[in-house]
mmCIF file of C-alpha atoms and ligand atoms in Angstrom:
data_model
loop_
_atom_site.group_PDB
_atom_site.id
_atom_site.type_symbol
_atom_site.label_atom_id
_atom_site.label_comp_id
_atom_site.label_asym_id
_atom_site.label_seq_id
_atom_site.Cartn_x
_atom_site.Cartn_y
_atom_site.Cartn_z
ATOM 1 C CA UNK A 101 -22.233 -19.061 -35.936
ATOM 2 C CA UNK A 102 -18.740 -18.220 -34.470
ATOM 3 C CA UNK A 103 -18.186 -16.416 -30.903
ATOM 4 C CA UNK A 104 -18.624 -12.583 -30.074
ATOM 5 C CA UNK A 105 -15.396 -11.642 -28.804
ATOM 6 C CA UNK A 106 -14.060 -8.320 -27.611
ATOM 7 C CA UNK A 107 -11.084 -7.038 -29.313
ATOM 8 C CA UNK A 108 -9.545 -3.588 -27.918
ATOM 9 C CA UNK A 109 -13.043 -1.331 -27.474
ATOM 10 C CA UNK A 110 -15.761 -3.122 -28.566
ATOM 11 C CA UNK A 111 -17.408 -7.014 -30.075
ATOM 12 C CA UNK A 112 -16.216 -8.247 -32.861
ATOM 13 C CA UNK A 113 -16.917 -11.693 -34.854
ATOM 14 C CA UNK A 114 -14.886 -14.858 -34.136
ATOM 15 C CA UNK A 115 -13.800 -14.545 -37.365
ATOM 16 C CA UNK A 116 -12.219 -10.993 -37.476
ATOM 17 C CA UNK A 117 -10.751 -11.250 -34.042
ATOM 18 C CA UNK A 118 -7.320 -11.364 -35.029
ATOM 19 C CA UNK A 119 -3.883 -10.331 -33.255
ATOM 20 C CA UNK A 120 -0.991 -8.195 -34.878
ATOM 21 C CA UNK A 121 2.389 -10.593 -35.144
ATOM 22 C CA UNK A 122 3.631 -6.866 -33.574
ATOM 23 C CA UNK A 123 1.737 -7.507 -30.130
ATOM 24 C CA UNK A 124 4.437 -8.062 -27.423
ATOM 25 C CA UNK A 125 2.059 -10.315 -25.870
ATOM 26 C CA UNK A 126 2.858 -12.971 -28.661
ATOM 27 C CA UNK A 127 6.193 -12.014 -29.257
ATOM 28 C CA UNK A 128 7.203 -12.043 -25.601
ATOM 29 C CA UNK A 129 4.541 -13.399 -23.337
ATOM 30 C CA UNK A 130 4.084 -9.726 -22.265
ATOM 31 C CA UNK A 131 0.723 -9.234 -20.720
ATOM 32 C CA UNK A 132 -1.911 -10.308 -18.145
ATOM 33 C CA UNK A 133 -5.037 -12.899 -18.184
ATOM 34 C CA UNK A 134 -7.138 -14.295 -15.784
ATOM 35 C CA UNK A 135 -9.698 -16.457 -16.633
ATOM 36 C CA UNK A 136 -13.253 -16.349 -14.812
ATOM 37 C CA UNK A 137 -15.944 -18.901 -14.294
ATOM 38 C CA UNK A 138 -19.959 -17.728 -15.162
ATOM 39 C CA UNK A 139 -22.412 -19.697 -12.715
ATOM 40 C CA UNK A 140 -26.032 -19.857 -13.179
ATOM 41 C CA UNK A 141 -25.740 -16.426 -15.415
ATOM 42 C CA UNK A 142 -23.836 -15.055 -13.116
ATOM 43 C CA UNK A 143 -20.106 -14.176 -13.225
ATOM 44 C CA UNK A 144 -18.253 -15.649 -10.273
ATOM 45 C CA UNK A 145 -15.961 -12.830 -7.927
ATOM 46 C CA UNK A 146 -15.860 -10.683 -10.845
ATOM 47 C CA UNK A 147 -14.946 -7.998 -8.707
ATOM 48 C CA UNK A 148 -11.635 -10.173 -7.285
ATOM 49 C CA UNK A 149 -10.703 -11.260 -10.667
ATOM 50 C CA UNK A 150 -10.430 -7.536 -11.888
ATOM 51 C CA UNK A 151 -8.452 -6.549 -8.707
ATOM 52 C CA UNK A 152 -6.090 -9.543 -9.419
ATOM 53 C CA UNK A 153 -5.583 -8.331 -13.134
ATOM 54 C CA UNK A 154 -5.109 -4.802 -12.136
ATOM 55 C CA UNK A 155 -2.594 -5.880 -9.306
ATOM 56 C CA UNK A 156 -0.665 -8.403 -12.012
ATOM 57 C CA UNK A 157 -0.688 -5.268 -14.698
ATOM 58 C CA UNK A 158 0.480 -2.689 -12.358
ATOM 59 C CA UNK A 159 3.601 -5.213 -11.279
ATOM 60 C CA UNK A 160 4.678 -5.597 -14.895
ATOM 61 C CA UNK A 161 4.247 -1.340 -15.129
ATOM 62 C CA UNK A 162 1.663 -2.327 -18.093
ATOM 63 C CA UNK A 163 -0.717 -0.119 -17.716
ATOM 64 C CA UNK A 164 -4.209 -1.183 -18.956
ATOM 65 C CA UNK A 165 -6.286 1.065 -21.916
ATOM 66 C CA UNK A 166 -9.774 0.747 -20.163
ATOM 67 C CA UNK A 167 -10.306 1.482 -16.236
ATOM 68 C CA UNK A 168 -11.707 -1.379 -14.211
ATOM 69 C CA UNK A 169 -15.146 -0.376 -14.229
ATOM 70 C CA UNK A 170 -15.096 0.178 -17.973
ATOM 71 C CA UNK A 171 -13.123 -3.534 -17.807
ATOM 72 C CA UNK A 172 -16.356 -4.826 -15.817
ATOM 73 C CA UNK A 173 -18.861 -3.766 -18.019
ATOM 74 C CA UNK A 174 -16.871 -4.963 -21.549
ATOM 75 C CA UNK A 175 -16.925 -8.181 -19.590
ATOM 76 C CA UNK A 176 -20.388 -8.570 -18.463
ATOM 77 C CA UNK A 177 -21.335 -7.661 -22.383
ATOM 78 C CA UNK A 178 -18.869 -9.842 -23.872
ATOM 79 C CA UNK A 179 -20.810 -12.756 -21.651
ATOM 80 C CA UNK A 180 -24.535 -11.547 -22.501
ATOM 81 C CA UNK A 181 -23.353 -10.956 -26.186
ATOM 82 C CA UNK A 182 -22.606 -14.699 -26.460
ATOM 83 C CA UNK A 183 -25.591 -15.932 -24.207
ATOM 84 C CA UNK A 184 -23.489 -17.851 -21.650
ATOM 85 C CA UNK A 185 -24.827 -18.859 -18.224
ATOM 86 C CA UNK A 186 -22.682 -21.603 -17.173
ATOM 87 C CA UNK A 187 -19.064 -20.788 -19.231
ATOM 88 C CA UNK A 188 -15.720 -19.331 -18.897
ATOM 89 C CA UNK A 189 -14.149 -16.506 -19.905
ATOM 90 C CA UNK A 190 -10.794 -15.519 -20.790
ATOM 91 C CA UNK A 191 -10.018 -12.116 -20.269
ATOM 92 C CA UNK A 192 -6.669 -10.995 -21.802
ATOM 93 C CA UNK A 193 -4.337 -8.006 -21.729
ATOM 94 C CA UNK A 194 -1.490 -7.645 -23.728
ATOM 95 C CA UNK A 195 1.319 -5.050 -23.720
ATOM 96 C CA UNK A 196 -0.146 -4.078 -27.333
ATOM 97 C CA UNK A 197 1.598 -3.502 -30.613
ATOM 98 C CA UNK A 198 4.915 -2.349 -30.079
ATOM 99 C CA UNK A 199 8.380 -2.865 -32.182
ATOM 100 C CA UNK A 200 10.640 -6.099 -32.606
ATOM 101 C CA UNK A 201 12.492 -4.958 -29.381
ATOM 102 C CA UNK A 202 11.963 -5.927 -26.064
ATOM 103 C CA UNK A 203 10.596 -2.286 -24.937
ATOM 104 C CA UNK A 204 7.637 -2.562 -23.622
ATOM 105 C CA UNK A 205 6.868 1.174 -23.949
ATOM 106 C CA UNK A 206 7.573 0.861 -27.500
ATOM 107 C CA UNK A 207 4.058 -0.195 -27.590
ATOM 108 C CA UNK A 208 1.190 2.685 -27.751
ATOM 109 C CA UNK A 209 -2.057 1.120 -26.026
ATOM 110 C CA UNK A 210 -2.154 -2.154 -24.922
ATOM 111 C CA UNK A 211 -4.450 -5.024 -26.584
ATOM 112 C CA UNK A 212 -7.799 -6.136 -24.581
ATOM 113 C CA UNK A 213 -9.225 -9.578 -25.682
ATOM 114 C CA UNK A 214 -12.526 -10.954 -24.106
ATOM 115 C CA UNK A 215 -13.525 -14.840 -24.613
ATOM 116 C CA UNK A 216 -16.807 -16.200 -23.311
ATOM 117 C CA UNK A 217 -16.994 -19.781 -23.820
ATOM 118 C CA UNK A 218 -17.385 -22.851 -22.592
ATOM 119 C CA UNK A 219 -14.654 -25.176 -20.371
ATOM 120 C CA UNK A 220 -14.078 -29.002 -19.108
ATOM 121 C CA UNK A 221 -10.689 -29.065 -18.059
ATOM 122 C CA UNK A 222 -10.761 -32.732 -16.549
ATOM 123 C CA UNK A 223 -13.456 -35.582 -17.200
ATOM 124 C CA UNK A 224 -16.310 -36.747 -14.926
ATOM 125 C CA UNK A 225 -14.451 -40.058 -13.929
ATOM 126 C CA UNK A 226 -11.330 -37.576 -12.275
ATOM 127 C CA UNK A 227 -13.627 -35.689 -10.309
ATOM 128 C CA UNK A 228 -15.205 -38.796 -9.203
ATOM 129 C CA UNK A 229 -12.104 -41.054 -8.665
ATOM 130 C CA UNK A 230 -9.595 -38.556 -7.708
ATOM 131 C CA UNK A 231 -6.907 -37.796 -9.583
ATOM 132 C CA UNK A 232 -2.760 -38.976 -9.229
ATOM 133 C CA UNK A 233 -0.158 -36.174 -9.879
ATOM 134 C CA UNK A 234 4.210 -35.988 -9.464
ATOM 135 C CA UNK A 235 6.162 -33.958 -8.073
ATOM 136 C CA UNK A 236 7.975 -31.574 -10.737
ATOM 137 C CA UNK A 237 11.516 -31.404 -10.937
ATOM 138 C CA UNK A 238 11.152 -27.569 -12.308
ATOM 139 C CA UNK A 239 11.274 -25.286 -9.507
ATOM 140 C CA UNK A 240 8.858 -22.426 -9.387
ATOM 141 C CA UNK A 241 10.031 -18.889 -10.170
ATOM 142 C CA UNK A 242 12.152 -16.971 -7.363
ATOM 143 C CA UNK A 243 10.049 -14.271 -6.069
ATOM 144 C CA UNK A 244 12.518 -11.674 -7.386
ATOM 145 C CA UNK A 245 11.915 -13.316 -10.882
ATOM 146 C CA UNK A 246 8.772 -13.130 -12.125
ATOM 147 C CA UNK A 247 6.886 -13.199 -8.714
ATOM 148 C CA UNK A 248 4.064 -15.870 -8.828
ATOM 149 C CA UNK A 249 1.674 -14.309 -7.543
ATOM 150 C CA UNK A 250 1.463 -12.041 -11.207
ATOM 151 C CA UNK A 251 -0.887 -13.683 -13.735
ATOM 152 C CA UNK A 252 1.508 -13.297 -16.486
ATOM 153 C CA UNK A 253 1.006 -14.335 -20.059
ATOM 154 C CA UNK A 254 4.208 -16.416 -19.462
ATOM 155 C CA UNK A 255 3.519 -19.666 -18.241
ATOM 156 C CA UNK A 256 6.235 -21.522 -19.245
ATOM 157 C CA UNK A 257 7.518 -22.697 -15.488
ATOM 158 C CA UNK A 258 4.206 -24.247 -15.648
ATOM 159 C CA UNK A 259 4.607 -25.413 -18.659
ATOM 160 C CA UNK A 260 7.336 -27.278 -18.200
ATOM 161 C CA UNK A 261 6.160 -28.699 -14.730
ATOM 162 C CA UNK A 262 3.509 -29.832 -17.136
ATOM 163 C CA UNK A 263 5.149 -31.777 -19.502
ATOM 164 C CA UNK A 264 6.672 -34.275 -16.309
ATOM 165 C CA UNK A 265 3.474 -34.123 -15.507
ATOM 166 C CA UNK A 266 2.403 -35.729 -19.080
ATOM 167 C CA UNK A 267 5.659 -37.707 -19.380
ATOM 168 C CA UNK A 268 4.517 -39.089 -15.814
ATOM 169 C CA UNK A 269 1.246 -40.170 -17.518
ATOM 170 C CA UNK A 270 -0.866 -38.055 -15.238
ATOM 171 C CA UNK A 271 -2.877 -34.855 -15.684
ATOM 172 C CA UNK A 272 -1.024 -32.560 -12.926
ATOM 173 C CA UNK A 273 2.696 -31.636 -11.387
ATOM 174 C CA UNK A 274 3.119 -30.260 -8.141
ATOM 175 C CA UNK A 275 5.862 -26.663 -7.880
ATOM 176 C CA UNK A 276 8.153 -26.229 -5.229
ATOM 177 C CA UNK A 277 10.055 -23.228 -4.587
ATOM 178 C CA UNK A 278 13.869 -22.660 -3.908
ATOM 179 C CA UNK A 279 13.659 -23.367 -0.373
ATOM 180 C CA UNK A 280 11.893 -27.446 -1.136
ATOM 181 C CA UNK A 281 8.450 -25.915 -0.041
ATOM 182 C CA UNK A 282 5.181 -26.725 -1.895
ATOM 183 C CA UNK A 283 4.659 -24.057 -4.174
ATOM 184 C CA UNK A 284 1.352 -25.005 -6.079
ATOM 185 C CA UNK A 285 0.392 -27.449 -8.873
ATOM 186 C CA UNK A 286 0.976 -26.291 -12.251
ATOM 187 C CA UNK A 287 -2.523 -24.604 -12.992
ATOM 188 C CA UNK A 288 -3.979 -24.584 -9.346
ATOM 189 C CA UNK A 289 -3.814 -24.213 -5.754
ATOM 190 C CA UNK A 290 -2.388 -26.728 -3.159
ATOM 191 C CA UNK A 291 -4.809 -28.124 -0.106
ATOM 192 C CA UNK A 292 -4.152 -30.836 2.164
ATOM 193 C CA UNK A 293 -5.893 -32.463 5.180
ATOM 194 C CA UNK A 294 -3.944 -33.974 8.317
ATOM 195 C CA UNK A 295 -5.599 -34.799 11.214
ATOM 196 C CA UNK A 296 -8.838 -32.329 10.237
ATOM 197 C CA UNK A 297 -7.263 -29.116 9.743
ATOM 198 C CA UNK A 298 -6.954 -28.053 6.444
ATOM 199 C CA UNK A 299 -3.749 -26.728 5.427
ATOM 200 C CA UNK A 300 -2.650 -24.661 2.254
ATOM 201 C CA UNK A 301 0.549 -22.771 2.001
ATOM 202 C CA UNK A 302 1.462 -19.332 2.044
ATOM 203 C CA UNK A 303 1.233 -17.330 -1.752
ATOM 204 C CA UNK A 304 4.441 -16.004 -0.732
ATOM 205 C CA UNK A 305 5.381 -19.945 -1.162
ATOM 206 C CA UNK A 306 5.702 -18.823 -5.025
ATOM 207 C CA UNK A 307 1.275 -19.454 -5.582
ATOM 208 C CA UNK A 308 -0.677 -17.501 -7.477
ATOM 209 C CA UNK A 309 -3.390 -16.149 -4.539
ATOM 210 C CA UNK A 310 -6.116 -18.255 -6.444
ATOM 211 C CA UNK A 311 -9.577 -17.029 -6.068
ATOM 212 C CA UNK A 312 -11.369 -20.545 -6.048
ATOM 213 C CA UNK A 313 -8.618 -20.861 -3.109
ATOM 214 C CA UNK A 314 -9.826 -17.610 -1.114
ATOM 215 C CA UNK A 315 -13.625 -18.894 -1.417
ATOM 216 C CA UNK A 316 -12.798 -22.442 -0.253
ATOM 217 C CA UNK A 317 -10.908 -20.962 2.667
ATOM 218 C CA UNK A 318 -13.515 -18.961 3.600
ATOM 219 C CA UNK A 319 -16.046 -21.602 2.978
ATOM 220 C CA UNK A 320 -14.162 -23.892 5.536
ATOM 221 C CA UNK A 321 -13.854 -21.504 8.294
ATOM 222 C CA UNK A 322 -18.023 -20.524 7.638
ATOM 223 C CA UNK A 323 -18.047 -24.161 8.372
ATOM 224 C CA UNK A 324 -16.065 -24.633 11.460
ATOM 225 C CA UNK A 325 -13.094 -25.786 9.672
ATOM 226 C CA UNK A 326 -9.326 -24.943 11.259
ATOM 227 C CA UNK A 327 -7.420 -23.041 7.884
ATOM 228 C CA UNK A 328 -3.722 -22.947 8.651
ATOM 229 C CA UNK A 329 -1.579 -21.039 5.757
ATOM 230 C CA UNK A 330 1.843 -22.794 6.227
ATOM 231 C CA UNK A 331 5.153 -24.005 4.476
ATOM 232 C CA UNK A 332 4.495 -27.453 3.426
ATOM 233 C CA UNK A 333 7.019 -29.993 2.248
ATOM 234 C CA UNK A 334 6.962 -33.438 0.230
ATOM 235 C CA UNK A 335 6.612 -34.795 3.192
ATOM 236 C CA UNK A 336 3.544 -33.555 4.491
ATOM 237 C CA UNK A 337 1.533 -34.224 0.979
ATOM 238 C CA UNK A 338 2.946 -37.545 1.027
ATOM 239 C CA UNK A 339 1.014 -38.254 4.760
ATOM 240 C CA UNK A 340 -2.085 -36.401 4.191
ATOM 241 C CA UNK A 341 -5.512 -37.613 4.837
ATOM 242 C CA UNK A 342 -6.544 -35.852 2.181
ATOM 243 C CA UNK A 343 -5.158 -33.770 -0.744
ATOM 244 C CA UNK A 344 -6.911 -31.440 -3.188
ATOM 245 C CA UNK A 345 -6.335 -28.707 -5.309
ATOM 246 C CA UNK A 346 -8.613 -25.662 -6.629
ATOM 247 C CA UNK A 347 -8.898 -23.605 -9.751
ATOM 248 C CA UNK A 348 -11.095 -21.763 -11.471
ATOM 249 C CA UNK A 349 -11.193 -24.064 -14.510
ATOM 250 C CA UNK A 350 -10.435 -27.130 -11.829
ATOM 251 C CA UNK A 351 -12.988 -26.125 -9.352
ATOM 252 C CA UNK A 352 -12.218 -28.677 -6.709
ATOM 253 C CA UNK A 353 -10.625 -32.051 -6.934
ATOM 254 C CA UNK A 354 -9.543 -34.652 -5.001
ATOM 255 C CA UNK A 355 -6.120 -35.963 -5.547
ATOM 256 C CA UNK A 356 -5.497 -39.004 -4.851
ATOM 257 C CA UNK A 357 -1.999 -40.470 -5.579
ATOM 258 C CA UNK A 358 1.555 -38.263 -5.891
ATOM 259 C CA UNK A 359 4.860 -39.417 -6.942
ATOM 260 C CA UNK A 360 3.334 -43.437 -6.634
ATOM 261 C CA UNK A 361 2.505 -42.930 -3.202
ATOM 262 C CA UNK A 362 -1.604 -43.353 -1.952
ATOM 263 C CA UNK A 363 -2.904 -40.276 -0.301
ATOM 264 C CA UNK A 364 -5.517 -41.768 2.545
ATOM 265 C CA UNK A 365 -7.927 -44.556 1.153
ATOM 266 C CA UNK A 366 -6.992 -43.453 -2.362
ATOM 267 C CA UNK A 367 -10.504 -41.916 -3.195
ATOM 268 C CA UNK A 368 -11.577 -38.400 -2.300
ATOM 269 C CA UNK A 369 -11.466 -37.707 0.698
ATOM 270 C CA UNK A 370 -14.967 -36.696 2.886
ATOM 271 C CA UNK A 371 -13.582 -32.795 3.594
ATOM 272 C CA UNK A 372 -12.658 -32.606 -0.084
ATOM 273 C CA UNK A 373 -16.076 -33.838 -1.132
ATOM 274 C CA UNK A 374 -17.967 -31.685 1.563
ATOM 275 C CA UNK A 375 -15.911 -28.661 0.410
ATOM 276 C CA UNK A 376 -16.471 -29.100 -3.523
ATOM 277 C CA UNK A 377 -20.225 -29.442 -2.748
ATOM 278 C CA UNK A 378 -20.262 -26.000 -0.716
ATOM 279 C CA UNK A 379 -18.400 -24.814 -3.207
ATOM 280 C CA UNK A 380 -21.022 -25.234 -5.778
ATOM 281 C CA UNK A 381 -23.502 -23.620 -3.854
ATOM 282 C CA UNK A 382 -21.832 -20.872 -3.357
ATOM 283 C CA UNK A 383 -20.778 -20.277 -6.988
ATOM 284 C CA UNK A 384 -24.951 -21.061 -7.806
ATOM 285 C CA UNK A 385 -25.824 -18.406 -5.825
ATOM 286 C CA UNK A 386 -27.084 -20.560 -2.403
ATOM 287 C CA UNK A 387 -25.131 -19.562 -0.254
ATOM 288 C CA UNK A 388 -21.939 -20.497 1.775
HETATM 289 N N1 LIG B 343 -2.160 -21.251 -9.751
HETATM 290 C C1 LIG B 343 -1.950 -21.071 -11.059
HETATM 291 C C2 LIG B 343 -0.577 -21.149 -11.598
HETATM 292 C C3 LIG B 343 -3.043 -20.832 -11.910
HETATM 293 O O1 LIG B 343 -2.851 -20.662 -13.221
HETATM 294 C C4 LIG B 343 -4.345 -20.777 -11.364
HETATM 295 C C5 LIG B 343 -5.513 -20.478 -12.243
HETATM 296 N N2 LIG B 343 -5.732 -21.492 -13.177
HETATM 297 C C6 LIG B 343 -4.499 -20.987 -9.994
HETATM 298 C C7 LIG B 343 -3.376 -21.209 -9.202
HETATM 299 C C8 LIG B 343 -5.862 -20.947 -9.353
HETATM 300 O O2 LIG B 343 -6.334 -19.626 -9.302
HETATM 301 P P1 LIG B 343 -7.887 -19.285 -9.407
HETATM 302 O O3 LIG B 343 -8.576 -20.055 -8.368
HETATM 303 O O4 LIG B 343 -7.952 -17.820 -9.183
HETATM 304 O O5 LIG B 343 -8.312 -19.683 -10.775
#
């Protein structure tokens, strides 16, 4: 039997969960998504991941057909309706059927799509071993572009950081911005070590302001951890002691390797492991 998903106001089969070829989300990447982990039944920083779609629609003047309390509960019964207590959900919103021109007010009411389902986005051995990444040669947008921090349904500067990524024969590129600072990777959220403090740049950097980052951050300092939010450059990832990155889909892991250089010992490093295992416990419900 296929998925529940919710399409504009209410659940509707996998099968008849279809999208006009009118929606400006397909025909321009116009819209918002974020995408939201479920932990032992339980859905993780719902509450942030509504603010950061409300924030992202508001920037891109879309302005969403259901208020965020409505949004909540669709959510939570788009996750029940498909019986998912460890998953992942992708929660979309698109700028809605509109005309073949770019006017985004051309379109009447925009399109809300709920996905509960399940995600691996690396294998066991990477979270284990640590994983190598490169340095992308595409920049990350200019804040008076598409600013970062909006969870647009364009990714195609990741995209494209992506593909070097793939070309490189590894599963991750790190951004950088205009000014040669570490931006993030192409689907997550830079951390290094050096020397015990743990460092992460600024989201004005050109990062989305990741939630899994937030929680790790705050995890650290519970934990007696130094958090420093700073500009870092090439440099600094290539002398870290350690080097991870964070997503929702990513959770936490280790890298281990960038542009052929060995970060540390080359295996995840013991604040990377420490903070992945918190991490967990947290999203289960146990606490920081
Ligand atoms: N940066 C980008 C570009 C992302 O797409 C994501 C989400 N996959 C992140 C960072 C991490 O954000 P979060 O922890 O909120 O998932």
């Amino acid at each position: 039997m296929g998925l529940k998903i919710w399409m504009g106001d209410k659940l509707v089969d996998e099968s008849l969960a279809k999208v006009s070829v009118f929606d400006h989300g397909l025909l321009y990447g116009d819209g918002v998504f974020e995408g939201i982990r479920v932990y032992s039944g339980k859905i993780f920083e719902l509450g942030a991941h509504l603010k950061r779609l409300y924030e992202s629609a508001k920037v891109i003047r879309l302005e969403i057909s259901m208020g965020i309390d409505a949004m909540g509960d669709a959510v939570r019964a788009t996750v029940a309706a498909n019986n998912i207590s460890e998953g992942y959900i992708r929660l979309i919103v698109t700028r809605g059927v509109g005309d073949l021109g770019l006017n985004p007010f051309s379109c009447q009411r925009s399109g809300v799509i709920i996905i509960a389902d399940s995600i691996q986005l690396y294998p066991e051995e990477f979270y284990e071993k640590g994983m190598r990444v490169v340095s992308a040669s595409t920049m990350r947008c200019h804040p008076m572009s598409l600013p970062p921090q909006v969870k647009s349904l364009n990714y195609l500067n990741n995209i494209l950081a992506k593909i070097e990524a793939i070309d490189s024969g590894v599963p991750e590129a790190i951004m950088y911005n205009h000014d040669g600072f570490v931006a993030e990777a192409s689907g997550d959220n830079v951390f290094i070590v050096r020397d015990g403090i743990l460092f992460t740049p600024p989201s004005q950097a050109g990062s989305l302001e990741g939630i899994t980052r937030k929680v790790v951050m705050r995890i650290a300092r519970a934990n007696g951890i130094e958090v420093i939010e700073e500009n870092l450059t090439r440099f600094d990832l290539y002398v870290a002691d350690e080097f991870f990155l964070t997503g929702t889909a990513a959770e936490v892991i280790g890298v281990v390797g960038i542009d052929g250089m060995v970060i540390g010992d080359g295996k995840p490093g013991s604040m990377t492991k420490m903070l992945r295992e918190k991490f967990f416990e947290c999203a289960h419900g146990r606490g920081e």
